[in-house]
C-alpha cells in the first residue's frame, strides 16, 4: 500500500481533489491510500504528496506557512526523500521563487521562476482564462502519456513563468503561450484542474499515482 | 484554443430541479444529483446550480444537496442562490463548488465582490445579472429572482461588478427566459463589449442554432441552458456538433 498525502491547508478545491484522487486510486485497484492531512509526521512519511490550491498566491502561501512544520515536512518528503509531488493550480504556482500577485510574496522556490498576471496580447483573450483548452506537449513527460484527450479545464488569472524553459513539459495558448505543466525530477505541477477535467484529468491523476520519476 | 463552454443549469427549489417559464409556473425535472451524473457522463463542460428562490424566501442554500452533487461531478460547478456574505461563499466552496454566483447581494453591496475575490480569487466569483429591456439598447438590473427593479443600468452594473472583483458574468435575459426564442444577442453584445471577463449567455435557448448565435452574434464565451437539455429536446452532443459545424471551438 502506497500513501498519498493530500495537503489540507484550507484550499477551496480540497474536496474535489480528494474525490478525484480516490476515484483514480480505485481505478488502479486499491493499492493507493489517499490521506487528507496537515500533520507534519504523516506528510514527511508519505510516498507521494499532492498540493491543491485556488485563489490568491499570497493567501495560499500564508495558509501553508501557518500550519506548523508543514512546509518542512513537505521539504523532507519531496526534496530529501524524493517522493513524487504534484501541485495543482495555485499549488503548482507555489513552486515558484516568488509570486507577483498583490506585491511580492516568496514561494517555495523548488522551481525557479515568477508567478505573474496574464497579459494577453490579443484583446479577444479574456482574463480570467476560464474553460477547456488544448495543452501542447513541450517535452516528453511520463505523466502525460496515454491521455484520452489533450483538453483540460483552466481557471486562473496568473501563470507560472519558469526561469528555465526546459522545465515546461506542456504549454497552453491564450493570448500568448505559457506553462500548462512543469516538471523537474520528482516535482511536477499543472496549471489546469485535473480534478475538474473529467476523463483526461482522472487519467493524469492515475499516471501521477503510478509515476516513478 | 479556448473552447466555448456548454453549461446545463440546474435551477433548484426544495432540493429538486425545476425550470421556470419567466420565473413562474415551475415544472419538476428531477433530482439534482441524478441530473449532475447524467450531464457529467454526457460531456457537459460545466454545471451551474442555482437555488432560485433563496433570496426571496430568505433561506440559505442547501449545502448537503450541493455537496452530494459536487461529489459526483468531475467537472466545474458553479453555485448561486442566496449568497449574501463571504462566509456563505466559503461554505459553498468547501461543499465542493468551484465558483460562487452573486446576484441580489452584489447589487445591494458591491463590496461583496471585492471581499469574495480577495478571499477566493476572481476566478471563483461570478456576477449573476438578471436583465430586462427598458428601451431599445438599454437594460435594467432586477433582483430577488426578477421580482424587484433596481433602476440600475446593466452595463454600468456589469462594469462595477468586474471592477470590484467578479471574474465572470452570468447574464440572464428576463425577457427571453423560458421563451425559447433565442438569447438576447443585443444585450450580450453590449455586455461583452463593456467588460473584459468571460460572459455566460442565459435565457432564451430553444434550439441549437440559438447557442451558435449567442456566440457568433452576441460574443458570449459560454452558453447556458436548462429546459432544452433537461427535457431531452437537445443533447449536449447535438449542441456541440452544431456549434462545431458552425466553426466554433468546442471540446470533443
PDB file of N, CA, C and O in Angstrom, chain B residues 50-123:
ATOM      1  N   UNK B  50     -28.334  26.634  -9.402  1.00  0.00           N
ATOM      2  CA  UNK B  50     -28.929  27.838  -8.819  1.00  0.00           C
ATOM      3  C   UNK B  50     -30.092  27.500  -7.907  1.00  0.00           C
ATOM      4  O   UNK B  50     -31.062  26.877  -8.336  1.00  0.00           O
ATOM      5  N   UNK B  51     -29.988  27.938  -6.654  1.00  0.00           N
ATOM      6  CA  UNK B  51     -31.102  27.811  -5.712  1.00  0.00           C
ATOM      7  C   UNK B  51     -31.980  29.035  -5.935  1.00  0.00           C
ATOM      8  O   UNK B  51     -31.741  30.098  -5.380  1.00  0.00           O
ATOM      9  N   UNK B  52     -32.973  28.901  -6.809  1.00  0.00           N
ATOM     10  CA  UNK B  52     -33.623  30.070  -7.397  1.00  0.00           C
ATOM     11  C   UNK B  52     -34.520  30.863  -6.460  1.00  0.00           C
ATOM     12  O   UNK B  52     -34.830  32.009  -6.735  1.00  0.00           O
ATOM     13  N   UNK B  53     -34.940  30.284  -5.384  1.00  0.00           N
ATOM     14  CA  UNK B  53     -35.851  31.034  -4.523  1.00  0.00           C
ATOM     15  C   UNK B  53     -35.198  31.492  -3.225  1.00  0.00           C
ATOM     16  O   UNK B  53     -35.860  32.030  -2.358  1.00  0.00           O
ATOM     17  N   UNK B  54     -33.892  31.302  -3.121  1.00  0.00           N
ATOM     18  CA  UNK B  54     -33.222  31.532  -1.842  1.00  0.00           C
ATOM     19  C   UNK B  54     -33.394  32.956  -1.304  1.00  0.00           C
ATOM     20  O   UNK B  54     -33.760  33.137  -0.149  1.00  0.00           O
ATOM     21  N   UNK B  55     -33.143  33.970  -2.147  1.00  0.00           N
ATOM     22  CA  UNK B  55     -33.239  35.353  -1.660  1.00  0.00           C
ATOM     23  C   UNK B  55     -34.680  35.697  -1.295  1.00  0.00           C
ATOM     24  O   UNK B  55     -34.954  36.292  -0.274  1.00  0.00           O
ATOM     25  N   UNK B  56     -35.581  35.274  -2.148  1.00  0.00           N
ATOM     26  CA  UNK B  56     -36.997  35.579  -1.989  1.00  0.00           C
ATOM     27  C   UNK B  56     -37.528  35.080  -0.648  1.00  0.00           C
ATOM     28  O   UNK B  56     -38.275  35.759   0.043  1.00  0.00           O
ATOM     29  N   UNK B  57     -37.119  33.884  -0.284  1.00  0.00           N
ATOM     30  CA  UNK B  57     -37.644  33.295   0.945  1.00  0.00           C
ATOM     31  C   UNK B  57     -36.713  33.488   2.135  1.00  0.00           C
ATOM     32  O   UNK B  57     -36.965  32.975   3.211  1.00  0.00           O
ATOM     33  N   UNK B  58     -35.609  34.211   1.913  1.00  0.00           N
ATOM     34  CA  UNK B  58     -34.664  34.466   2.985  1.00  0.00           C
ATOM     35  C   UNK B  58     -33.974  33.213   3.485  1.00  0.00           C
ATOM     36  O   UNK B  58     -33.521  33.148   4.619  1.00  0.00           O
ATOM     37  N   UNK B  59     -33.880  32.167   2.619  1.00  0.00           N
ATOM     38  CA  UNK B  59     -33.253  30.919   3.045  1.00  0.00           C
ATOM     39  C   UNK B  59     -31.770  30.906   2.696  1.00  0.00           C
ATOM     40  O   UNK B  59     -31.298  31.713   1.919  1.00  0.00           O
ATOM     41  N   UNK B  60     -31.036  29.935   3.216  1.00  0.00           N
ATOM     42  CA  UNK B  60     -29.651  29.699   2.848  1.00  0.00           C
ATOM     43  C   UNK B  60     -29.614  28.510   1.891  1.00  0.00           C
ATOM     44  O   UNK B  60     -30.491  27.649   1.930  1.00  0.00           O
ATOM     45  N   UNK B  61     -28.603  28.429   1.038  1.00  0.00           N
ATOM     46  CA  UNK B  61     -28.512  27.287   0.118  1.00  0.00           C
ATOM     47  C   UNK B  61     -28.432  25.966   0.874  1.00  0.00           C
ATOM     48  O   UNK B  61     -27.948  25.903   1.994  1.00  0.00           O
ATOM     49  N   UNK B  62     -28.891  24.945   0.232  1.00  0.00           N
ATOM     50  CA  UNK B  62     -28.929  23.625   0.858  1.00  0.00           C
ATOM     51  C   UNK B  62     -27.577  22.952   0.624  1.00  0.00           C
ATOM     52  O   UNK B  62     -27.347  22.351  -0.435  1.00  0.00           O
ATOM     53  N   UNK B  63     -26.711  23.064   1.618  1.00  0.00           N
ATOM     54  CA  UNK B  63     -25.336  22.624   1.410  1.00  0.00           C
ATOM     55  C   UNK B  63     -25.200  21.128   1.200  1.00  0.00           C
ATOM     56  O   UNK B  63     -24.346  20.673   0.471  1.00  0.00           O
ATOM     57  N   UNK B  64     -26.077  20.385   1.861  1.00  0.00           N
ATOM     58  CA  UNK B  64     -25.990  18.927   1.737  1.00  0.00           C
ATOM     59  C   UNK B  64     -26.253  18.486   0.300  1.00  0.00           C
ATOM     60  O   UNK B  64     -25.548  17.629  -0.236  1.00  0.00           O
ATOM     61  N   UNK B  65     -27.241  19.093  -0.325  1.00  0.00           N
ATOM     62  CA  UNK B  65     -27.561  18.762  -1.721  1.00  0.00           C
ATOM     63  C   UNK B  65     -26.397  19.158  -2.631  1.00  0.00           C
ATOM     64  O   UNK B  65     -25.999  18.406  -3.528  1.00  0.00           O
ATOM     65  N   UNK B  66     -25.838  20.328  -2.357  1.00  0.00           N
ATOM     66  CA  UNK B  66     -24.709  20.802  -3.157  1.00  0.00           C
ATOM     67  C   UNK B  66     -23.511  19.872  -2.998  1.00  0.00           C
ATOM     68  O   UNK B  66     -22.848  19.499  -3.969  1.00  0.00           O
ATOM     69  N   UNK B  67     -23.253  19.474  -1.757  1.00  0.00           N
ATOM     70  CA  UNK B  67     -22.111  18.588  -1.500  1.00  0.00           C
ATOM     71  C   UNK B  67     -22.295  17.259  -2.230  1.00  0.00           C
ATOM     72  O   UNK B  67     -21.368  16.753  -2.867  1.00  0.00           O
ATOM     73  N   UNK B  68     -23.515  16.690  -2.175  1.00  0.00           N
ATOM     74  CA  UNK B  68     -23.760  15.422  -2.866  1.00  0.00           C
ATOM     75  C   UNK B  68     -23.617  15.587  -4.376  1.00  0.00           C
ATOM     76  O   UNK B  68     -23.116  14.708  -5.060  1.00  0.00           O
ATOM     77  N   UNK B  69     -24.059  16.725  -4.884  1.00  0.00           N
ATOM     78  CA  UNK B  69     -23.934  16.990  -6.320  1.00  0.00           C
ATOM     79  C   UNK B  69     -22.469  17.106  -6.710  1.00  0.00           C
ATOM     80  O   UNK B  69     -22.010  16.503  -7.682  1.00  0.00           O
ATOM     81  N   UNK B  70     -21.740  17.892  -5.924  1.00  0.00           N
ATOM     82  CA  UNK B  70     -20.325  18.122  -6.230  1.00  0.00           C
ATOM     83  C   UNK B  70     -19.519  16.829  -6.163  1.00  0.00           C
ATOM     84  O   UNK B  70     -18.538  16.657  -6.888  1.00  0.00           O
ATOM     85  N   UNK B  71     -19.953  15.911  -5.305  1.00  0.00           N
ATOM     86  CA  UNK B  71     -19.217  14.656  -5.143  1.00  0.00           C
ATOM     87  C   UNK B  71     -19.236  13.766  -6.382  1.00  0.00           C
ATOM     88  O   UNK B  71     -18.366  12.927  -6.559  1.00  0.00           O
ATOM     89  N   UNK B  72     -20.239  13.950  -7.232  1.00  0.00           N
ATOM     90  CA  UNK B  72     -20.314  13.108  -8.432  1.00  0.00           C
ATOM     91  C   UNK B  72     -19.908  13.867  -9.689  1.00  0.00           C
ATOM     92  O   UNK B  72     -19.968  13.335 -10.785  1.00  0.00           O
ATOM     93  N   UNK B  73     -19.523  15.125  -9.517  1.00  0.00           N
ATOM     94  CA  UNK B  73     -19.154  15.981 -10.653  1.00  0.00           C
ATOM     95  C   UNK B  73     -17.653  16.091 -10.790  1.00  0.00           C
ATOM     96  O   UNK B  73     -17.025  16.740  -9.964  1.00  0.00           O
ATOM     97  N   UNK B  74     -17.075  15.496 -11.846  1.00  0.00           N
ATOM     98  CA  UNK B  74     -15.668  15.769 -12.115  1.00  0.00           C
ATOM     99  C   UNK B  74     -15.589  16.837 -13.188  1.00  0.00           C
ATOM    100  O   UNK B  74     -14.831  16.740 -14.145  1.00  0.00           O
ATOM    101  N   UNK B  75     -16.463  17.818 -13.054  1.00  0.00           N
ATOM    102  CA  UNK B  75     -16.494  18.974 -13.949  1.00  0.00           C
ATOM    103  C   UNK B  75     -16.680  20.209 -13.072  1.00  0.00           C
ATOM    104  O   UNK B  75     -17.106  20.101 -11.926  1.00  0.00           O
ATOM    105  N   UNK B  76     -16.368  21.374 -13.617  1.00  0.00           N
ATOM    106  CA  UNK B  76     -16.509  22.586 -12.819  1.00  0.00           C
ATOM    107  C   UNK B  76     -17.967  22.845 -12.449  1.00  0.00           C
ATOM    108  O   UNK B  76     -18.860  22.642 -13.261  1.00  0.00           O
ATOM    109  N   UNK B  77     -18.160  23.281 -11.220  1.00  0.00           N
ATOM    110  CA  UNK B  77     -19.504  23.506 -10.694  1.00  0.00           C
ATOM    111  C   UNK B  77     -19.617  24.919 -10.131  1.00  0.00           C
ATOM    112  O   UNK B  77     -18.837  25.303  -9.259  1.00  0.00           O
ATOM    113  N   UNK B  78     -20.565  25.662 -10.666  1.00  0.00           N
ATOM    114  CA  UNK B  78     -20.861  26.989 -10.117  1.00  0.00           C
ATOM    115  C   UNK B  78     -22.145  26.891  -9.310  1.00  0.00           C
ATOM    116  O   UNK B  78     -23.059  26.183  -9.696  1.00  0.00           O
ATOM    117  N   UNK B  79     -22.158  27.612  -8.212  1.00  0.00           N
ATOM    118  CA  UNK B  79     -23.330  27.558  -7.349  1.00  0.00           C
ATOM    119  C   UNK B  79     -23.756  28.964  -6.979  1.00  0.00           C
ATOM    120  O   UNK B  79     -22.930  29.811  -6.653  1.00  0.00           O
ATOM    121  N   UNK B  80     -25.063  29.202  -7.043  1.00  0.00           N
ATOM    122  CA  UNK B  80     -25.579  30.500  -6.630  1.00  0.00           C
ATOM    123  C   UNK B  80     -26.929  30.369  -5.982  1.00  0.00           C
ATOM    124  O   UNK B  80     -27.515  29.290  -5.934  1.00  0.00           O
ATOM    125  N   UNK B  81     -27.399  31.475  -5.486  1.00  0.00           N
ATOM    126  CA  UNK B  81     -28.688  31.494  -4.811  1.00  0.00           C
ATOM    127  C   UNK B  81     -28.502  31.781  -3.346  1.00  0.00           C
ATOM    128  O   UNK B  81     -27.994  30.940  -2.605  1.00  0.00           O
ATOM    129  N   UNK B  82     -28.849  32.969  -2.933  1.00  0.00           N
ATOM    130  CA  UNK B  82     -28.775  33.314  -1.520  1.00  0.00           C
ATOM    131  C   UNK B  82     -27.373  33.534  -0.979  1.00  0.00           C
ATOM    132  O   UNK B  82     -27.167  33.486   0.229  1.00  0.00           O
ATOM    133  N   UNK B  83     -26.408  33.780  -1.869  1.00  0.00           N
ATOM    134  CA  UNK B  83     -25.053  34.081  -1.389  1.00  0.00           C
ATOM    135  C   UNK B  83     -25.020  35.549  -0.964  1.00  0.00           C
ATOM    136  O   UNK B  83     -25.103  36.454  -1.798  1.00  0.00           O
ATOM    137  N   UNK B  84     -24.928  35.780   0.348  1.00  0.00           N
ATOM    138  CA  UNK B  84     -25.019  37.156   0.851  1.00  0.00           C
ATOM    139  C   UNK B  84     -23.738  37.606   1.539  1.00  0.00           C
ATOM    140  O   UNK B  84     -23.526  38.798   1.717  1.00  0.00           O
ATOM    141  N   UNK B  85     -22.912  36.651   1.964  1.00  0.00           N
ATOM    142  CA  UNK B  85     -21.707  37.028   2.693  1.00  0.00           C
ATOM    143  C   UNK B  85     -20.532  36.178   2.213  1.00  0.00           C
ATOM    144  O   UNK B  85     -20.717  35.163   1.527  1.00  0.00           O
ATOM    145  N   UNK B  86     -19.309  36.590   2.594  1.00  0.00           N
ATOM    146  CA  UNK B  86     -18.119  35.814   2.274  1.00  0.00           C
ATOM    147  C   UNK B  86     -18.201  34.435   2.932  1.00  0.00           C
ATOM    148  O   UNK B  86     -17.772  33.434   2.360  1.00  0.00           O
ATOM    149  N   UNK B  87     -18.831  34.375   4.104  1.00  0.00           N
ATOM    150  CA  UNK B  87     -18.980  33.082   4.790  1.00  0.00           C
ATOM    151  C   UNK B  87     -19.905  32.133   4.011  1.00  0.00           C
ATOM    152  O   UNK B  87     -19.638  30.933   3.924  1.00  0.00           O
ATOM    153  N   UNK B  88     -20.995  32.691   3.452  1.00  0.00           N
ATOM    154  CA  UNK B  88     -21.874  31.877   2.594  1.00  0.00           C
ATOM    155  C   UNK B  88     -21.054  31.288   1.450  1.00  0.00           C
ATOM    156  O   UNK B  88     -21.182  30.106   1.112  1.00  0.00           O
ATOM    157  N   UNK B  89     -20.239  32.150   0.838  1.00  0.00           N
ATOM    158  CA  UNK B  89     -19.427  31.723  -0.304  1.00  0.00           C
ATOM    159  C   UNK B  89     -18.441  30.647   0.118  1.00  0.00           C
ATOM    160  O   UNK B  89     -18.275  29.633  -0.567  1.00  0.00           O
ATOM    161  N   UNK B  90     -17.802  30.852   1.261  1.00  0.00           N
ATOM    162  CA  UNK B  90     -16.806  29.886   1.737  1.00  0.00           C
ATOM    163  C   UNK B  90     -17.431  28.512   1.956  1.00  0.00           C
ATOM    164  O   UNK B  90     -16.881  27.486   1.560  1.00  0.00           O
ATOM    165  N   UNK B  91     -18.625  28.496   2.570  1.00  0.00           N
ATOM    166  CA  UNK B  91     -19.298  27.214   2.826  1.00  0.00           C
ATOM    167  C   UNK B  91     -19.618  26.491   1.523  1.00  0.00           C
ATOM    168  O   UNK B  91     -19.491  25.272   1.419  1.00  0.00           O
ATOM    169  N   UNK B  92     -20.036  27.258   0.522  1.00  0.00           N
ATOM    170  CA  UNK B  92     -20.350  26.649  -0.782  1.00  0.00           C
ATOM    171  C   UNK B  92     -19.093  26.080  -1.425  1.00  0.00           C
ATOM    172  O   UNK B  92     -19.107  24.977  -1.976  1.00  0.00           O
ATOM    173  N   UNK B  93     -18.003  26.830  -1.358  1.00  0.00           N
ATOM    174  CA  UNK B  93     -16.750  26.362  -1.963  1.00  0.00           C
ATOM    175  C   UNK B  93     -16.257  25.110  -1.242  1.00  0.00           C
ATOM    176  O   UNK B  93     -15.798  24.160  -1.866  1.00  0.00           O
ATOM    177  N   UNK B  94     -16.385  25.131   0.093  1.00  0.00           N
ATOM    178  CA  UNK B  94     -15.934  23.953   0.853  1.00  0.00           C
ATOM    179  C   UNK B  94     -16.886  22.771   0.669  1.00  0.00           C
ATOM    180  O   UNK B  94     -16.500  21.625   0.864  1.00  0.00           O
ATOM    181  N   UNK B  95     -18.134  23.033   0.261  1.00  0.00           N
ATOM    182  CA  UNK B  95     -19.066  21.945  -0.064  1.00  0.00           C
ATOM    183  C   UNK B  95     -18.692  21.276  -1.375  1.00  0.00           C
ATOM    184  O   UNK B  95     -19.198  20.202  -1.692  1.00  0.00           O
ATOM    185  N   UNK B  96     -17.848  21.949  -2.179  1.00  0.00           N
ATOM    186  CA  UNK B  96     -17.425  21.347  -3.436  1.00  0.00           C
ATOM    187  C   UNK B  96     -17.664  22.216  -4.661  1.00  0.00           C
ATOM    188  O   UNK B  96     -17.374  21.805  -5.777  1.00  0.00           O
ATOM    189  N   UNK B  97     -18.183  23.429  -4.467  1.00  0.00           N
ATOM    190  CA  UNK B  97     -18.362  24.340  -5.598  1.00  0.00           C
ATOM    191  C   UNK B  97     -17.005  24.919  -6.011  1.00  0.00           C
ATOM    192  O   UNK B  97     -16.104  25.055  -5.190  1.00  0.00           O
ATOM    193  N   UNK B  98     -16.873  25.229  -7.312  1.00  0.00           N
ATOM    194  CA  UNK B  98     -15.646  25.864  -7.798  1.00  0.00           C
ATOM    195  C   UNK B  98     -15.808  27.369  -7.937  1.00  0.00           C
ATOM    196  O   UNK B  98     -14.853  28.117  -7.879  1.00  0.00           O
ATOM    197  N   UNK B  99     -17.055  27.778  -8.182  1.00  0.00           N
ATOM    198  CA  UNK B  99     -17.338  29.204  -8.348  1.00  0.00           C
ATOM    199  C   UNK B  99     -18.628  29.507  -7.628  1.00  0.00           C
ATOM    200  O   UNK B  99     -19.532  28.678  -7.575  1.00  0.00           O
ATOM    201  N   UNK B 100     -18.724  30.695  -7.093  1.00  0.00           N
ATOM    202  CA  UNK B 100     -19.972  31.104  -6.474  1.00  0.00           C
ATOM    203  C   UNK B 100     -20.518  32.300  -7.244  1.00  0.00           C
ATOM    204  O   UNK B 100     -19.782  33.149  -7.717  1.00  0.00           O
ATOM    205  N   UNK B 101     -21.835  32.280  -7.381  1.00  0.00           N
ATOM    206  CA  UNK B 101     -22.506  33.271  -8.189  1.00  0.00           C
ATOM    207  C   UNK B 101     -23.281  34.206  -7.262  1.00  0.00           C
ATOM    208  O   UNK B 101     -24.029  33.756  -6.398  1.00  0.00           O
ATOM    209  N   UNK B 102     -23.046  35.505  -7.436  1.00  0.00           N
ATOM    210  CA  UNK B 102     -23.644  36.507  -6.547  1.00  0.00           C
ATOM    211  C   UNK B 102     -24.614  37.359  -7.351  1.00  0.00           C
ATOM    212  O   UNK B 102     -24.228  37.951  -8.356  1.00  0.00           O
ATOM    213  N   UNK B 103     -25.862  37.433  -6.897  1.00  0.00           N
ATOM    214  CA  UNK B 103     -26.875  38.180  -7.633  1.00  0.00           C
ATOM    215  C   UNK B 103     -27.373  39.356  -6.799  1.00  0.00           C
ATOM    216  O   UNK B 103     -26.743  40.421  -6.774  1.00  0.00           O
ATOM    217  N   UNK B 104     -28.455  39.163  -6.070  1.00  0.00           N
ATOM    218  CA  UNK B 104     -29.075  40.246  -5.306  1.00  0.00           C
ATOM    219  C   UNK B 104     -28.104  40.935  -4.340  1.00  0.00           C
ATOM    220  O   UNK B 104     -28.048  42.164  -4.269  1.00  0.00           O
ATOM    221  N   UNK B 105     -27.313  40.145  -3.623  1.00  0.00           N
ATOM    222  CA  UNK B 105     -26.423  40.714  -2.620  1.00  0.00           C
ATOM    223  C   UNK B 105     -25.347  41.603  -3.247  1.00  0.00           C
ATOM    224  O   UNK B 105     -24.869  42.551  -2.614  1.00  0.00           O
ATOM    225  N   UNK B 106     -24.981  41.314  -4.488  1.00  0.00           N
ATOM    226  CA  UNK B 106     -23.981  42.137  -5.172  1.00  0.00           C
ATOM    227  C   UNK B 106     -24.514  43.503  -5.531  1.00  0.00           C
ATOM    228  O   UNK B 106     -23.786  44.501  -5.519  1.00  0.00           O
ATOM    229  N   UNK B 107     -25.804  43.562  -5.843  1.00  0.00           N
ATOM    230  CA  UNK B 107     -26.435  44.850  -6.154  1.00  0.00           C
ATOM    231  C   UNK B 107     -26.533  45.675  -4.886  1.00  0.00           C
ATOM    232  O   UNK B 107     -26.233  46.870  -4.862  1.00  0.00           O
ATOM    233  N   UNK B 108     -26.921  45.014  -3.793  1.00  0.00           N
ATOM    234  CA  UNK B 108     -27.115  45.737  -2.535  1.00  0.00           C
ATOM    235  C   UNK B 108     -25.788  46.120  -1.896  1.00  0.00           C
ATOM    236  O   UNK B 108     -25.707  47.108  -1.176  1.00  0.00           O
ATOM    237  N   UNK B 109     -24.741  45.316  -2.168  1.00  0.00           N
ATOM    238  CA  UNK B 109     -23.432  45.593  -1.575  1.00  0.00           C
ATOM    239  C   UNK B 109     -22.326  45.147  -2.533  1.00  0.00           C
ATOM    240  O   UNK B 109     -21.799  44.041  -2.413  1.00  0.00           O
ATOM    241  N   UNK B 110     -21.951  46.015  -3.484  1.00  0.00           N
ATOM    242  CA  UNK B 110     -20.941  45.634  -4.487  1.00  0.00           C
ATOM    243  C   UNK B 110     -19.584  45.275  -3.868  1.00  0.00           C
ATOM    244  O   UNK B 110     -18.785  44.590  -4.502  1.00  0.00           O
ATOM    245  N   UNK B 111     -19.335  45.717  -2.634  1.00  0.00           N
ATOM    246  CA  UNK B 111     -18.068  45.366  -1.978  1.00  0.00           C
ATOM    247  C   UNK B 111     -17.962  43.872  -1.710  1.00  0.00           C
ATOM    248  O   UNK B 111     -16.865  43.361  -1.460  1.00  0.00           O
ATOM    249  N   UNK B 112     -19.107  43.172  -1.760  1.00  0.00           N
ATOM    250  CA  UNK B 112     -19.071  41.711  -1.593  1.00  0.00           C
ATOM    251  C   UNK B 112     -18.211  41.071  -2.690  1.00  0.00           C
ATOM    252  O   UNK B 112     -17.519  40.081  -2.434  1.00  0.00           O
ATOM    253  N   UNK B 113     -18.226  41.641  -3.902  1.00  0.00           N
ATOM    254  CA  UNK B 113     -17.382  41.111  -4.980  1.00  0.00           C
ATOM    255  C   UNK B 113     -15.905  41.227  -4.595  1.00  0.00           C
ATOM    256  O   UNK B 113     -15.115  40.312  -4.819  1.00  0.00           O
ATOM    257  N   UNK B 114     -15.547  42.375  -4.018  1.00  0.00           N
ATOM    258  CA  UNK B 114     -14.153  42.602  -3.621  1.00  0.00           C
ATOM    259  C   UNK B 114     -13.745  41.646  -2.504  1.00  0.00           C
ATOM    260  O   UNK B 114     -12.686  41.015  -2.554  1.00  0.00           O
ATOM    261  N   UNK B 115     -14.625  41.509  -1.518  1.00  0.00           N
ATOM    262  CA  UNK B 115     -14.303  40.656  -0.367  1.00  0.00           C
ATOM    263  C   UNK B 115     -14.170  39.194  -0.802  1.00  0.00           C
ATOM    264  O   UNK B 115     -13.234  38.492  -0.396  1.00  0.00           O
ATOM    265  N   UNK B 116     -15.091  38.737  -1.651  1.00  0.00           N
ATOM    266  CA  UNK B 116     -15.052  37.345  -2.108  1.00  0.00           C
ATOM    267  C   UNK B 116     -13.850  37.115  -3.016  1.00  0.00           C
ATOM    268  O   UNK B 116     -13.181  36.080  -2.941  1.00  0.00           O
ATOM    269  N   UNK B 117     -13.561  38.086  -3.861  1.00  0.00           N
ATOM    270  CA  UNK B 117     -12.442  37.967  -4.784  1.00  0.00           C
ATOM    271  C   UNK B 117     -11.105  37.955  -4.028  1.00  0.00           C
ATOM    272  O   UNK B 117     -10.201  37.188  -4.361  1.00  0.00           O
ATOM    273  N   UNK B 118     -10.994  38.795  -3.007  1.00  0.00           N
ATOM    274  CA  UNK B 118      -9.764  38.799  -2.197  1.00  0.00           C
ATOM    275  C   UNK B 118      -9.581  37.457  -1.499  1.00  0.00           C
ATOM    276  O   UNK B 118      -8.476  36.950  -1.371  1.00  0.00           O
ATOM    277  N   UNK B 119     -10.685  36.884  -1.019  1.00  0.00           N
ATOM    278  CA  UNK B 119     -10.596  35.642  -0.254  1.00  0.00           C
ATOM    279  C   UNK B 119     -10.375  34.423  -1.152  1.00  0.00           C
ATOM    280  O   UNK B 119      -9.618  33.522  -0.794  1.00  0.00           O
ATOM    281  N   UNK B 120     -11.017  34.376  -2.316  1.00  0.00           N
ATOM    282  CA  UNK B 120     -11.020  33.137  -3.118  1.00  0.00           C
ATOM    283  C   UNK B 120     -10.455  33.307  -4.515  1.00  0.00           C
ATOM    284  O   UNK B 120     -10.333  32.321  -5.259  1.00  0.00           O
ATOM    285  N   UNK B 121     -10.143  34.531  -4.919  1.00  0.00           N
ATOM    286  CA  UNK B 121      -9.674  34.794  -6.277  1.00  0.00           C
ATOM    287  C   UNK B 121     -10.838  35.147  -7.187  1.00  0.00           C
ATOM    288  O   UNK B 121     -11.947  34.630  -7.023  1.00  0.00           O
ATOM    289  N   UNK B 122     -10.574  36.023  -8.165  1.00  0.00           N
ATOM    290  CA  UNK B 122     -11.628  36.480  -9.076  1.00  0.00           C
ATOM    291  C   UNK B 122     -12.219  35.321  -9.872  1.00  0.00           C
ATOM    292  O   UNK B 122     -13.394  35.350 -10.246  1.00  0.00           O
ATOM    293  N   UNK B 123     -11.408  34.275 -10.129  1.00  0.00           N
ATOM    294  CA  UNK B 123     -11.884  33.163 -10.959  1.00  0.00           C
ATOM    295  C   UNK B 123     -13.010  32.391 -10.267  1.00  0.00           C
ATOM    296  O   UNK B 123     -13.715  31.632 -10.922  1.00  0.00           O
TER     297      UNK B 123
END
